[in-house]
């Protein structure tokens, strides 16, 4: 059984998924039924150095930059609707190939045109993030999962969680922190500027 | 657009500076970019353009500030309960990094291979001028080209508007090719949203045109054009402004004078996720059909030389 984390919890990836070298970060959500504009949620990751900032804009892996850190991090593309079973978006991380100066990999989800459409994460249900072994994807005993619950309300972007180095190993932390200013607000926290 | 058999784009030199197109030479080898298309039947559209853009005048990609809204307080006072003494969760910024898209020195070397066998696309330093947040830039005949960063190319929308004494005398439109090869256009009063009205990327109103950059990956190329609304087809003089999400503003002169119905203004190509823009400064006008054809948009059907079948 995959480890289930609560908000703020953390766990060593070696404990959650022994022997994992290629991790898949899967995110899922179900927009509540509305009669308004369709939801479009986007997953993205930021690769942070010791300063807590990105080293360059190439460390922001998103729908217009699907690879990061020389291919060690790969965004698998955009799911525009959030419909269907399974993960809505996935990011592959080759843990052993991540540059030594990348200390954290922060996973963010945001709602496209949230302000214009009057949408927020309060209208999104069953959001989760999970990490599992890409080389052993059907092993239900390996991996971890964090269900974000129904805490969000007016936020238009959420940091779901992060991978981080600690004591020579990779760990995962469940975060679930919301931002009202959308993706632009989140990434500026990490040293990027939108344009 | 011209691609090599391997898919590598060869039109960047063209985007940086296009030389005069040779006169009617059927045997001329293909020239990358819009001018690769032969002129329309009425040879009124000599789209020759000024020589190369000068090297980048601004290499700084500090894109300026985005309004820094504070993070929302997590509902219920849910502060991060980080119960270990390890790196803390998001910290306040003390300044942004440069958004230099310059590839590392070895960027053009062998493509990296991902853990799952994908080949990482090469990143090229396009070597084109850029624009910072909040900056205003006149795209002159001598410096007609710039590139937007990946973030500028993907965030929000770019909007083009006309600044003339009587805004009703001219409207803007966009002809475009999507990543899957569809060509169409948007023009006020004709087809105001495209390519899919249910999820439009391009919008055209009497006030201007907008491109939803969230879907930049669905776009291959665009051409912004102006259409005078007077029966005389006289173009009013003024300026066309193009603004980005970060408040950057490009300015393109709109030259007063008689036209044949449409005037090309600005072409854009998506190059490795970056939008490269070029003010055309085209000395010739044409019917809308001629202008579209001259810039390589030939997969559009027409009711008449001024009205596409959309």
Short mmCIF file of C-alpha atoms in Angstrom, two decimals:
data_model
loop_
_atom_site.label_atom_id
_atom_site.label_comp_id
_atom_site.label_asym_id
_atom_site.label_seq_id
_atom_site.Cartn_x
_atom_site.Cartn_y
_atom_site.Cartn_z
CA UNK A 1 0.00 0.00 0.00
CA UNK A 2 1.42 3.34 -1.00
CA UNK A 3 2.22 5.70 1.84
CA UNK A 4 -0.47 8.28 2.42
CA UNK A 5 0.77 11.64 3.61
CA UNK A 6 -1.03 14.42 5.31
CA UNK A 7 -0.34 18.09 4.81
CA UNK A 8 3.15 18.98 5.94
CA UNK A 9 4.23 15.37 6.08
CA UNK A 10 7.40 14.12 4.50
CA UNK A 11 8.96 10.82 3.73
CA UNK A 12 12.11 9.43 2.22
CA UNK A 13 11.58 8.17 -1.30
CA UNK A 14 13.83 5.25 -0.47
CA UNK A 15 11.38 4.23 2.20
CA UNK A 16 8.28 4.89 0.14
CA UNK A 17 9.61 3.24 -2.98
CA UNK A 18 12.80 1.31 -2.35
CA UNK A 19 15.17 1.25 -5.27
CA UNK A 20 13.31 3.85 -7.28
CA UNK A 21 15.54 5.75 -9.67
CA UNK A 22 12.94 7.01 -12.13
CA UNK A 23 10.08 8.69 -10.35
CA UNK A 24 6.76 9.71 -11.79
CA UNK A 25 4.97 12.57 -10.14
CA UNK A 26 1.30 12.27 -10.96
CA UNK A 27 -1.28 14.93 -10.29
CA UNK A 28 -5.01 14.61 -10.48
CA UNK A 29 -8.11 16.70 -9.95
CA UNK A 30 -11.75 16.85 -10.83
CA UNK A 31 -13.21 20.25 -11.58
CA UNK A 32 -16.67 20.54 -10.16
CA UNK A 33 -19.45 20.76 -12.66
CA UNK A 34 -20.23 24.34 -13.53
CA UNK A 35 -22.20 26.01 -16.24
CA UNK A 36 -19.38 28.40 -16.96
CA UNK A 37 -16.14 28.22 -18.84
CA UNK A 38 -14.25 24.93 -18.85
CA UNK A 39 -11.44 24.44 -16.38
CA UNK A 40 -7.90 24.13 -17.61
CA UNK A 41 -5.44 23.17 -14.91
CA UNK A 42 -1.74 23.05 -15.57
CA UNK A 43 1.00 21.27 -13.70
CA UNK A 44 4.49 22.68 -13.64
CA UNK A 45 7.66 22.21 -11.66
CA UNK A 46 10.45 24.48 -10.53
CA UNK A 47 13.97 23.24 -9.99
CA UNK A 48 15.50 25.20 -7.17
CA UNK A 49 19.09 25.60 -6.13
CA UNK A 50 20.38 26.08 -2.64
CA UNK A 51 19.20 29.67 -2.63
CA UNK A 52 15.62 28.54 -2.99
CA UNK A 53 15.50 30.14 -6.43
CA UNK A 54 15.67 28.76 -9.91
CA UNK A 55 19.07 28.90 -11.55
CA UNK A 56 17.59 30.18 -14.80
CA UNK A 57 14.23 30.22 -16.51
CA UNK A 58 15.07 26.83 -17.99
CA UNK A 59 14.44 25.46 -14.51
CA UNK A 60 10.77 26.21 -14.90
CA UNK A 61 9.26 23.18 -16.58
CA UNK A 62 5.78 23.87 -17.85
CA UNK A 63 3.59 23.53 -20.89
CA UNK A 64 5.89 25.67 -23.00
CA UNK A 65 9.10 24.09 -21.72
CA UNK A 66 8.58 20.40 -21.23
CA UNK A 67 12.07 19.39 -20.21
CA UNK A 68 14.41 20.61 -17.54
CA UNK A 69 17.86 19.99 -16.19
CA UNK A 70 19.20 18.36 -19.33
CA UNK A 71 16.24 16.06 -19.62
CA UNK A 72 16.31 14.77 -16.05
CA UNK A 73 12.87 16.26 -15.57
CA UNK A 74 10.23 15.75 -18.22
CA UNK A 75 6.73 17.10 -18.28
CA UNK A 76 4.51 14.64 -20.07
CA UNK A 77 2.23 17.25 -21.58
CA UNK A 78 -1.00 18.97 -20.95
CA UNK A 79 -4.39 17.54 -20.18
CA UNK A 80 -6.76 20.34 -21.01
CA UNK A 81 -9.88 19.08 -19.31
CA UNK A 82 -9.03 17.05 -16.25
CA UNK A 83 -11.50 14.47 -17.40
CA UNK A 84 -10.96 10.73 -17.30
CA UNK A 85 -9.42 8.31 -14.85
CA UNK A 86 -5.89 8.36 -13.55
CA UNK A 87 -3.39 11.16 -13.36
CA UNK A 88 -4.29 14.28 -15.23
CA UNK A 89 -0.70 15.33 -15.67
CA UNK A 90 2.62 13.66 -15.00
CA UNK A 91 6.21 14.67 -14.58
CA UNK A 92 9.02 12.17 -14.87
CA UNK A 93 12.12 12.69 -12.78
CA UNK A 94 15.32 10.71 -13.22
CA UNK A 95 16.44 11.12 -9.66
CA UNK A 96 20.02 10.14 -10.27
CA UNK A 97 20.40 12.52 -13.18
CA UNK A 98 19.21 15.65 -11.46
CA UNK A 99 22.04 18.13 -11.18
CA UNK A 100 23.76 18.18 -7.84
CA UNK A 101 22.96 21.84 -7.38
CA UNK A 102 19.24 21.26 -7.66
CA UNK A 103 18.06 20.93 -4.10
CA UNK A 104 14.30 21.02 -4.50
CA UNK A 105 11.76 20.20 -7.17
CA UNK A 106 8.57 22.05 -6.42
CA UNK A 107 5.35 20.86 -8.02
CA UNK A 108 2.69 23.43 -8.77
CA UNK A 109 -0.76 23.30 -10.29
CA UNK A 110 -2.53 26.38 -11.55
CA UNK A 111 -5.78 27.29 -13.23
CA UNK A 112 -5.48 28.94 -16.61
CA UNK A 113 -7.29 32.29 -16.88
CA UNK A 114 -8.66 31.77 -13.42
CA UNK A 115 -9.40 35.41 -12.79
CA UNK A 116 -11.03 36.00 -16.13
CA UNK A 117 -13.19 32.94 -15.72
CA UNK A 118 -13.88 33.39 -12.03
CA UNK A 119 -12.40 30.02 -11.18
CA UNK A 120 -10.37 28.84 -8.21
CA UNK A 121 -9.32 25.69 -6.43
CA UNK A 122 -12.41 25.85 -4.27
CA UNK A 123 -14.16 24.55 -7.35
CA UNK A 124 -11.78 21.65 -7.76
CA UNK A 125 -12.34 18.35 -5.98
CA UNK A 126 -10.23 15.27 -5.33
CA UNK A 127 -6.92 16.93 -6.02
CA UNK A 128 -3.95 14.75 -5.25
CA UNK A 129 -0.30 14.24 -5.94
CA UNK A 130 1.42 10.91 -5.96
CA UNK A 131 4.88 9.64 -6.61
CA UNK A 132 5.57 6.18 -7.90
CA UNK A 133 8.30 4.16 -9.53
CA UNK A 134 8.28 4.51 -13.30
CA UNK A 135 10.02 1.16 -13.58
CA UNK A 136 7.53 -0.59 -11.32
CA UNK A 137 4.32 1.34 -11.90
CA UNK A 138 1.86 -1.36 -10.95
CA UNK A 139 3.37 -2.21 -7.60
CA UNK A 140 0.75 -0.91 -5.22
CA UNK A 141 3.02 -1.30 -2.24
CA UNK A 142 5.47 1.30 -3.50
CA UNK A 143 5.04 5.01 -3.75
CA UNK A 144 3.30 7.74 -1.87
CA UNK A 145 0.23 9.88 -2.18
CA UNK A 146 -1.07 13.14 -0.77
CA UNK A 147 -4.73 14.00 -1.08
CA UNK A 148 -5.15 17.72 -0.78
CA UNK A 149 -8.66 17.59 0.60
CA UNK A 150 -11.06 20.47 0.40
CA UNK A 151 -8.99 23.17 2.04
CA UNK A 152 -8.58 25.39 -0.96
CA UNK A 153 -11.04 28.17 -1.66
CA UNK A 154 -9.95 31.30 -3.48
CA UNK A 155 -6.53 30.09 -4.55
CA UNK A 156 -5.76 29.94 -8.23
CA UNK A 157 -2.45 28.13 -7.88
CA UNK A 158 -1.35 25.47 -5.44
CA UNK A 159 2.00 24.06 -4.52
CA UNK A 160 1.08 20.42 -4.19
CA UNK A 161 4.39 19.19 -2.84
CA UNK A 162 8.08 18.98 -3.44
CA UNK A 163 10.95 16.59 -3.79
CA UNK A 164 14.01 17.71 -1.90
CA UNK A 165 17.43 16.46 -1.02
CA UNK A 166 18.20 15.68 2.57
CA UNK A 167 21.13 13.81 3.90
CA UNK A 168 22.10 12.48 0.53
CA UNK A 169 18.70 11.15 -0.38
CA UNK A 170 15.54 12.40 -1.97
CA UNK A 171 12.49 13.03 0.16
CA UNK A 172 9.00 14.20 -0.61
CA UNK A 173 7.05 16.76 1.33
CA UNK A 174 3.30 17.30 1.11
CA UNK A 175 2.65 21.04 1.03
CA UNK A 176 -0.75 22.08 -0.28
CA UNK A 177 -0.07 25.80 -0.09
CA UNK A 178 -2.30 28.07 -2.11
CA UNK A 179 -1.66 31.33 -3.91
CA UNK A 180 -4.25 33.81 -5.05
CA UNK A 181 -2.24 35.36 -7.82
CA UNK A 182 -2.09 32.36 -10.07
CA UNK A 183 0.98 30.80 -11.55
CA UNK A 184 2.64 34.16 -12.08
CA UNK A 185 2.57 34.82 -8.37
CA UNK A 186 3.98 31.43 -7.51
CA UNK A 187 6.91 31.54 -9.86
CA UNK A 188 7.93 35.01 -8.80
CA UNK A 189 8.40 33.56 -5.33
CA UNK A 190 11.12 31.42 -6.78
CA UNK A 191 12.99 34.03 -8.73
CA UNK A 192 11.25 33.99 -12.07
CA UNK A 193 9.54 36.86 -13.73
CA UNK A 194 6.71 36.47 -16.10
CA UNK A 195 7.37 38.97 -18.73
CA UNK B 1 8.22 27.86 -43.23
CA UNK B 2 11.05 25.79 -44.46
CA UNK B 3 12.21 22.71 -42.66
CA UNK B 4 15.01 20.40 -43.42
CA UNK B 5 14.20 16.72 -43.75
CA UNK B 6 15.32 16.30 -40.17
CA UNK B 7 12.87 18.91 -39.07
CA UNK B 8 15.38 21.60 -38.24
CA UNK B 9 14.17 25.06 -39.04
CA UNK B 10 16.13 27.06 -41.46
CA UNK B 11 14.12 30.22 -41.48
CA UNK B 12 15.83 31.95 -38.62
CA UNK B 13 18.33 33.74 -40.78
CA UNK B 14 15.37 35.00 -42.73
CA UNK B 15 13.68 36.21 -39.63
CA UNK B 16 16.72 38.14 -38.64
CA UNK B 17 17.14 39.86 -41.89
CA UNK B 18 15.63 39.31 -45.23
CA UNK B 19 17.27 40.44 -48.36
CA UNK B 20 15.56 41.71 -51.42
CA UNK B 21 13.67 39.03 -53.20
CA UNK B 22 14.87 38.44 -56.72
CA UNK B 23 12.43 39.43 -59.36
CA UNK B 24 10.34 36.72 -60.99
CA UNK B 25 12.81 33.86 -61.18
CA UNK B 26 11.00 30.59 -61.26
CA UNK B 27 14.18 28.67 -60.80
CA UNK B 28 15.16 30.52 -57.71
CA UNK B 29 15.80 28.09 -54.90
CA UNK B 30 13.31 28.21 -52.08
CA UNK B 31 13.81 31.04 -49.67
CA UNK B 32 12.75 30.39 -46.12
CA UNK B 33 9.89 32.27 -44.62
CA UNK B 34 6.92 34.03 -46.04
CA UNK B 35 8.72 35.35 -49.03
CA UNK B 36 9.33 31.83 -50.15
CA UNK B 37 5.93 32.07 -51.69
CA UNK B 38 5.94 33.56 -55.13
CA UNK B 39 4.06 36.77 -55.48
CA UNK B 40 0.40 36.64 -56.30
CA UNK B 41 -0.76 36.95 -59.80
CA UNK B 42 -0.97 40.67 -59.63
CA UNK B 43 2.65 41.34 -58.96
CA UNK B 44 1.77 44.24 -56.79
CA UNK B 45 3.17 42.71 -53.68
CA UNK B 46 6.85 43.06 -53.73
CA UNK B 47 7.42 42.18 -50.14
CA UNK B 48 11.04 42.90 -50.06
CA UNK B 49 12.14 43.97 -46.70
CA UNK B 50 14.97 45.90 -45.24
CA UNK B 51 18.24 44.27 -44.54
CA UNK B 52 19.23 42.39 -41.50
CA UNK B 53 18.32 43.40 -38.07
CA UNK B 54 21.20 44.64 -36.09
CA UNK B 55 22.58 42.41 -33.40
CA UNK B 56 20.72 42.36 -30.14
CA UNK B 57 20.73 45.72 -28.56
CA UNK B 58 19.50 44.38 -25.30
CA UNK B 59 20.72 41.12 -23.99
CA UNK B 60 19.15 41.54 -20.65
CA UNK B 61 16.15 39.38 -20.11
CA UNK B 62 15.19 40.74 -16.79
CA UNK B 63 11.54 40.92 -17.51
CA UNK B 64 10.67 43.29 -14.83
CA UNK B 65 8.25 42.98 -12.08
CA UNK B 66 4.98 41.26 -12.10
CA UNK B 67 2.54 42.64 -9.62
CA UNK B 68 3.49 40.78 -6.53
CA UNK B 69 0.27 39.73 -5.00
CA UNK B 70 0.84 38.12 -1.66
CA UNK B 71 0.14 34.46 -1.35
CA UNK B 72 -3.31 33.66 -0.24
CA UNK B 73 -3.55 32.65 3.31
CA UNK B 74 -4.30 29.00 3.28
CA UNK B 75 -7.82 28.42 4.41
CA UNK B 76 -8.23 27.74 8.02
CA UNK B 77 -4.85 29.09 8.88
CA UNK B 78 -3.23 26.04 7.44
CA UNK B 79 0.33 27.03 7.79
CA UNK B 80 2.88 24.56 6.65
CA UNK B 81 3.53 22.12 9.38
CA UNK B 82 6.93 21.08 8.31
CA UNK B 83 7.93 18.75 11.00
CA UNK B 84 11.52 18.38 10.26
CA UNK B 85 14.37 20.77 10.19
CA UNK B 86 15.02 20.46 6.54
CA UNK B 87 14.78 23.01 3.80
CA UNK B 88 11.78 25.14 4.37
CA UNK B 89 8.95 25.52 1.94
CA UNK B 90 8.75 28.55 -0.31
CA UNK B 91 10.80 31.45 0.82
CA UNK B 92 10.28 35.07 -0.04
CA UNK B 93 12.22 36.23 -3.01
CA UNK B 94 15.08 38.61 -2.83
CA UNK B 95 15.23 39.28 -6.50
CA UNK B 96 14.65 37.50 -9.71
CA UNK B 97 17.14 35.77 -11.80
CA UNK B 98 17.89 36.79 -15.25
CA UNK B 99 15.76 35.04 -17.75
CA UNK B 100 18.56 34.57 -20.17
CA UNK B 101 17.61 31.96 -22.66
CA UNK B 102 21.08 31.70 -23.93
CA UNK B 103 21.93 28.10 -24.26
CA UNK B 104 24.91 26.76 -22.47
CA UNK B 105 28.01 26.65 -24.54
CA UNK B 106 27.46 23.04 -25.31
CA UNK B 107 23.85 23.45 -26.14
CA UNK B 108 24.25 22.61 -29.73
CA UNK B 109 26.02 19.41 -28.95
CA UNK B 110 24.48 15.99 -28.90
CA UNK B 111 20.93 16.07 -27.67
CA UNK B 112 20.48 14.79 -24.16
CA UNK B 113 18.47 11.68 -23.66
CA UNK B 114 15.79 11.52 -21.06
CA UNK B 115 15.41 8.67 -18.60
CA UNK B 116 12.62 7.36 -20.75
CA UNK B 117 14.36 7.50 -24.03
CA UNK B 118 13.09 10.86 -25.25
CA UNK B 119 15.57 13.08 -26.93
CA UNK B 120 15.72 16.47 -25.42
CA UNK B 121 15.25 19.09 -28.10
CA UNK B 122 18.22 21.26 -28.69
CA UNK B 123 18.05 24.76 -27.38
CA UNK B 124 19.44 27.47 -29.51
CA UNK B 125 20.37 30.93 -28.64
CA UNK B 126 18.48 32.76 -31.32
CA UNK B 127 20.64 35.77 -30.80
CA UNK B 128 17.77 38.14 -31.34
CA UNK B 129 16.91 41.29 -29.46
CA UNK B 130 14.56 40.82 -26.55
CA UNK B 131 12.32 43.12 -24.60
CA UNK B 132 11.95 43.60 -20.89
CA UNK B 133 8.74 43.94 -18.93
CA UNK B 134 7.32 47.39 -19.22
CA UNK B 135 9.69 48.36 -22.00
CA UNK B 136 8.53 50.16 -25.11
CA UNK B 137 10.20 49.37 -28.39
CA UNK B 138 9.68 50.82 -31.83
CA UNK B 139 10.31 48.14 -34.40
CA UNK B 140 12.14 50.09 -37.04
CA UNK B 141 13.20 49.08 -40.48
CA UNK B 142 16.70 48.64 -39.16
CA UNK B 143 15.68 46.70 -36.07
CA UNK B 144 12.44 44.98 -37.01
CA UNK B 145 12.88 41.72 -35.13
CA UNK B 146 12.76 40.56 -31.57
CA UNK B 147 12.06 37.40 -29.68
CA UNK B 148 9.95 36.87 -26.62
CA UNK B 149 11.21 34.54 -23.92
CA UNK B 150 9.46 31.27 -23.27
CA UNK B 151 7.59 32.88 -20.44
CA UNK B 152 6.66 35.96 -22.43
CA UNK B 153 5.59 33.67 -25.22
CA UNK B 154 3.37 31.58 -22.98
CA UNK B 155 1.88 33.89 -20.39
CA UNK B 156 -1.41 35.68 -20.84
CA UNK B 157 -2.02 37.14 -24.24
CA UNK B 158 -0.50 39.54 -26.68
CA UNK B 159 -2.85 42.22 -27.87
CA UNK B 160 -2.55 44.46 -30.89
CA UNK B 161 -4.41 47.73 -31.20
CA UNK B 162 -4.46 50.61 -33.59
CA UNK B 163 -3.69 54.12 -32.47
CA UNK B 164 -5.00 56.49 -35.12
CA UNK B 165 -7.05 59.64 -34.99
CA UNK B 166 -10.17 57.85 -36.14
CA UNK B 167 -10.04 54.22 -35.03
CA UNK B 168 -13.01 53.29 -37.18
CA UNK B 169 -10.94 53.79 -40.31
CA UNK B 170 -8.89 50.64 -39.91
CA UNK B 171 -9.27 47.18 -38.40
CA UNK B 172 -6.68 44.56 -37.58
CA UNK B 173 -6.77 40.91 -38.44
CA UNK B 174 -4.55 37.88 -38.07
CA UNK B 175 -3.93 35.11 -40.52
CA UNK B 176 -2.39 32.11 -38.89
CA UNK B 177 -1.20 28.58 -39.28
CA UNK B 178 -1.67 26.22 -36.38
CA UNK B 179 0.83 23.61 -35.32
CA UNK B 180 -1.21 20.96 -37.07
CA UNK B 181 -1.10 22.87 -40.33
CA UNK B 182 -4.48 24.57 -40.44
CA UNK B 183 -4.58 28.03 -41.93
CA UNK B 184 -7.30 30.54 -41.31
CA UNK B 185 -7.77 34.10 -40.25
CA UNK B 186 -9.71 36.28 -37.89
CA UNK B 187 -11.07 39.65 -38.88
CA UNK B 188 -13.77 41.77 -37.24
CA UNK B 189 -17.17 41.31 -38.78
CA UNK B 190 -16.09 38.23 -40.64
CA UNK B 191 -14.62 35.62 -38.36
CA UNK B 192 -13.93 36.99 -34.94
CA UNK B 193 -12.54 33.89 -33.22
CA UNK B 194 -10.38 31.09 -34.43
CA UNK B 195 -9.40 28.46 -35.13
CA UNK B 196 -12.05 26.87 -32.92
CA UNK B 197 -14.68 29.37 -31.74
CA UNK B 198 -15.33 27.21 -28.70
CA UNK B 199 -11.72 27.48 -27.55
CA UNK B 200 -10.30 30.33 -29.57
CA UNK B 201 -6.66 31.20 -29.69
CA UNK B 202 -7.18 34.29 -31.81
CA UNK B 203 -9.79 36.96 -31.27
CA UNK B 204 -10.50 39.96 -33.46
CA UNK B 205 -12.74 42.85 -32.53
CA UNK B 206 -13.08 46.37 -33.79
CA UNK B 207 -10.77 47.34 -30.95
CA UNK B 208 -7.93 45.06 -31.97
CA UNK B 209 -6.77 41.47 -31.97
CA UNK B 210 -5.52 39.17 -29.24
CA UNK B 211 -3.62 35.89 -29.17
CA UNK B 212 -4.09 33.57 -26.22
CA UNK B 213 -0.53 32.55 -25.43
CA UNK B 214 -1.58 29.75 -23.14
CA UNK B 215 -1.93 27.82 -26.34
CA UNK B 216 1.31 28.93 -27.88
CA UNK B 217 2.21 25.32 -28.52
CA UNK B 218 -0.76 25.11 -30.88
CA UNK B 219 0.53 27.95 -33.02
CA UNK B 220 3.03 27.73 -35.81
CA UNK B 221 3.02 31.21 -37.30
CA UNK B 222 0.93 34.32 -37.57
CA UNK B 223 0.71 37.46 -39.63
CA UNK B 224 -0.89 40.63 -38.33
CA UNK B 225 -2.39 42.83 -40.99
CA UNK B 226 -4.42 46.01 -41.25
CA UNK B 227 -7.46 46.58 -43.42
CA UNK B 228 -8.67 50.14 -44.05
CA UNK B 229 -12.42 50.45 -43.78
CA UNK B 230 -12.91 53.48 -46.01
CA UNK B 231 -14.29 52.72 -49.48
CA UNK B 232 -11.23 54.45 -50.87
CA UNK B 233 -9.05 51.91 -49.02
CA UNK B 234 -6.99 54.78 -47.75
CA UNK B 235 -4.87 53.73 -44.79
CA UNK B 236 -4.82 56.28 -42.00
CA UNK B 237 -1.47 57.11 -40.52
CA UNK B 238 -0.74 56.12 -36.96
CA UNK B 239 0.76 53.34 -34.92
CA UNK B 240 -0.07 49.76 -34.16
CA UNK B 241 0.85 48.68 -30.64
CA UNK B 242 1.43 45.13 -29.52
CA UNK B 243 1.48 44.55 -25.77
CA UNK B 244 2.52 41.53 -23.77
CA UNK B 245 1.31 40.18 -20.45
CA UNK B 246 4.22 41.80 -18.68
CA UNK B 247 3.41 45.21 -20.09
CA UNK B 248 6.03 45.34 -22.83
CA UNK B 249 4.89 47.34 -25.81
CA UNK B 250 6.02 47.04 -29.38
CA UNK B 251 5.18 49.83 -31.75
CA UNK B 252 4.83 49.54 -35.49
CA UNK B 253 4.26 52.55 -37.71
CA UNK B 254 1.08 52.55 -39.74
CA UNK B 255 1.90 54.53 -42.85
CA UNK B 256 -0.81 56.70 -44.34
CA UNK B 257 -1.58 56.23 -47.98
CA UNK B 258 -3.67 54.42 -50.54
CA UNK B 259 -3.76 50.65 -50.39
CA UNK B 260 -5.16 47.80 -52.39
CA UNK B 261 -7.10 46.60 -49.39
CA UNK B 262 -4.72 45.14 -46.83
CA UNK B 263 -1.32 45.82 -45.41
CA UNK B 264 0.98 43.30 -43.74
CA UNK B 265 2.33 44.58 -40.45
CA UNK B 266 3.93 41.96 -38.25
CA UNK B 267 4.82 38.34 -38.74
CA UNK B 268 5.41 35.91 -35.93
CA UNK B 269 6.92 32.46 -35.78
CA UNK B 270 7.04 30.10 -32.85
CA UNK B 271 10.63 28.93 -32.63
CA UNK B 272 11.32 26.35 -29.93
CA UNK B 273 8.61 27.78 -27.75
CA UNK B 274 9.67 31.34 -28.32
CA UNK B 275 7.67 33.80 -30.32
CA UNK B 276 9.83 35.65 -32.82
CA UNK B 277 8.24 38.80 -34.16
CA UNK B 278 9.17 40.85 -37.17
CA UNK B 279 7.73 44.17 -38.26
CA UNK B 280 7.40 43.82 -41.99
CA UNK B 281 7.56 47.44 -43.08
CA UNK B 282 6.20 46.21 -46.34
CA UNK B 283 6.15 49.00 -48.90
CA UNK B 284 3.40 47.29 -50.86
CA UNK B 285 -0.17 46.50 -50.06
CA UNK B 286 -2.50 44.14 -51.82
CA UNK B 287 -5.87 42.57 -51.61
CA UNK B 288 -6.20 40.48 -48.49
CA UNK B 289 -5.86 37.38 -50.59
CA UNK B 290 -2.67 38.68 -52.15
CA UNK B 291 -1.15 39.62 -48.84
CA UNK B 292 -1.93 36.24 -47.34
CA UNK B 293 -0.52 34.44 -50.34
CA UNK B 294 2.59 36.56 -50.45
CA UNK B 295 3.38 35.59 -46.89
CA UNK B 296 2.82 31.93 -47.56
CA UNK B 297 -0.76 31.47 -46.40
CA UNK B 298 -2.07 29.66 -49.41
CA UNK B 299 -4.36 27.10 -47.87
CA UNK B 300 -7.27 29.49 -47.53
CA UNK B 301 -10.22 29.62 -49.90
CA UNK B 302 -11.69 32.93 -50.94
CA UNK B 303 -15.07 34.26 -51.89
CA UNK B 304 -13.37 37.21 -53.53
CA UNK B 305 -9.95 38.80 -53.18
CA UNK B 306 -11.06 40.56 -50.04
CA UNK B 307 -13.19 37.94 -48.34
CA UNK B 308 -11.91 34.60 -47.15
CA UNK B 309 -14.17 31.62 -46.93
CA UNK B 310 -13.95 30.86 -43.24
#
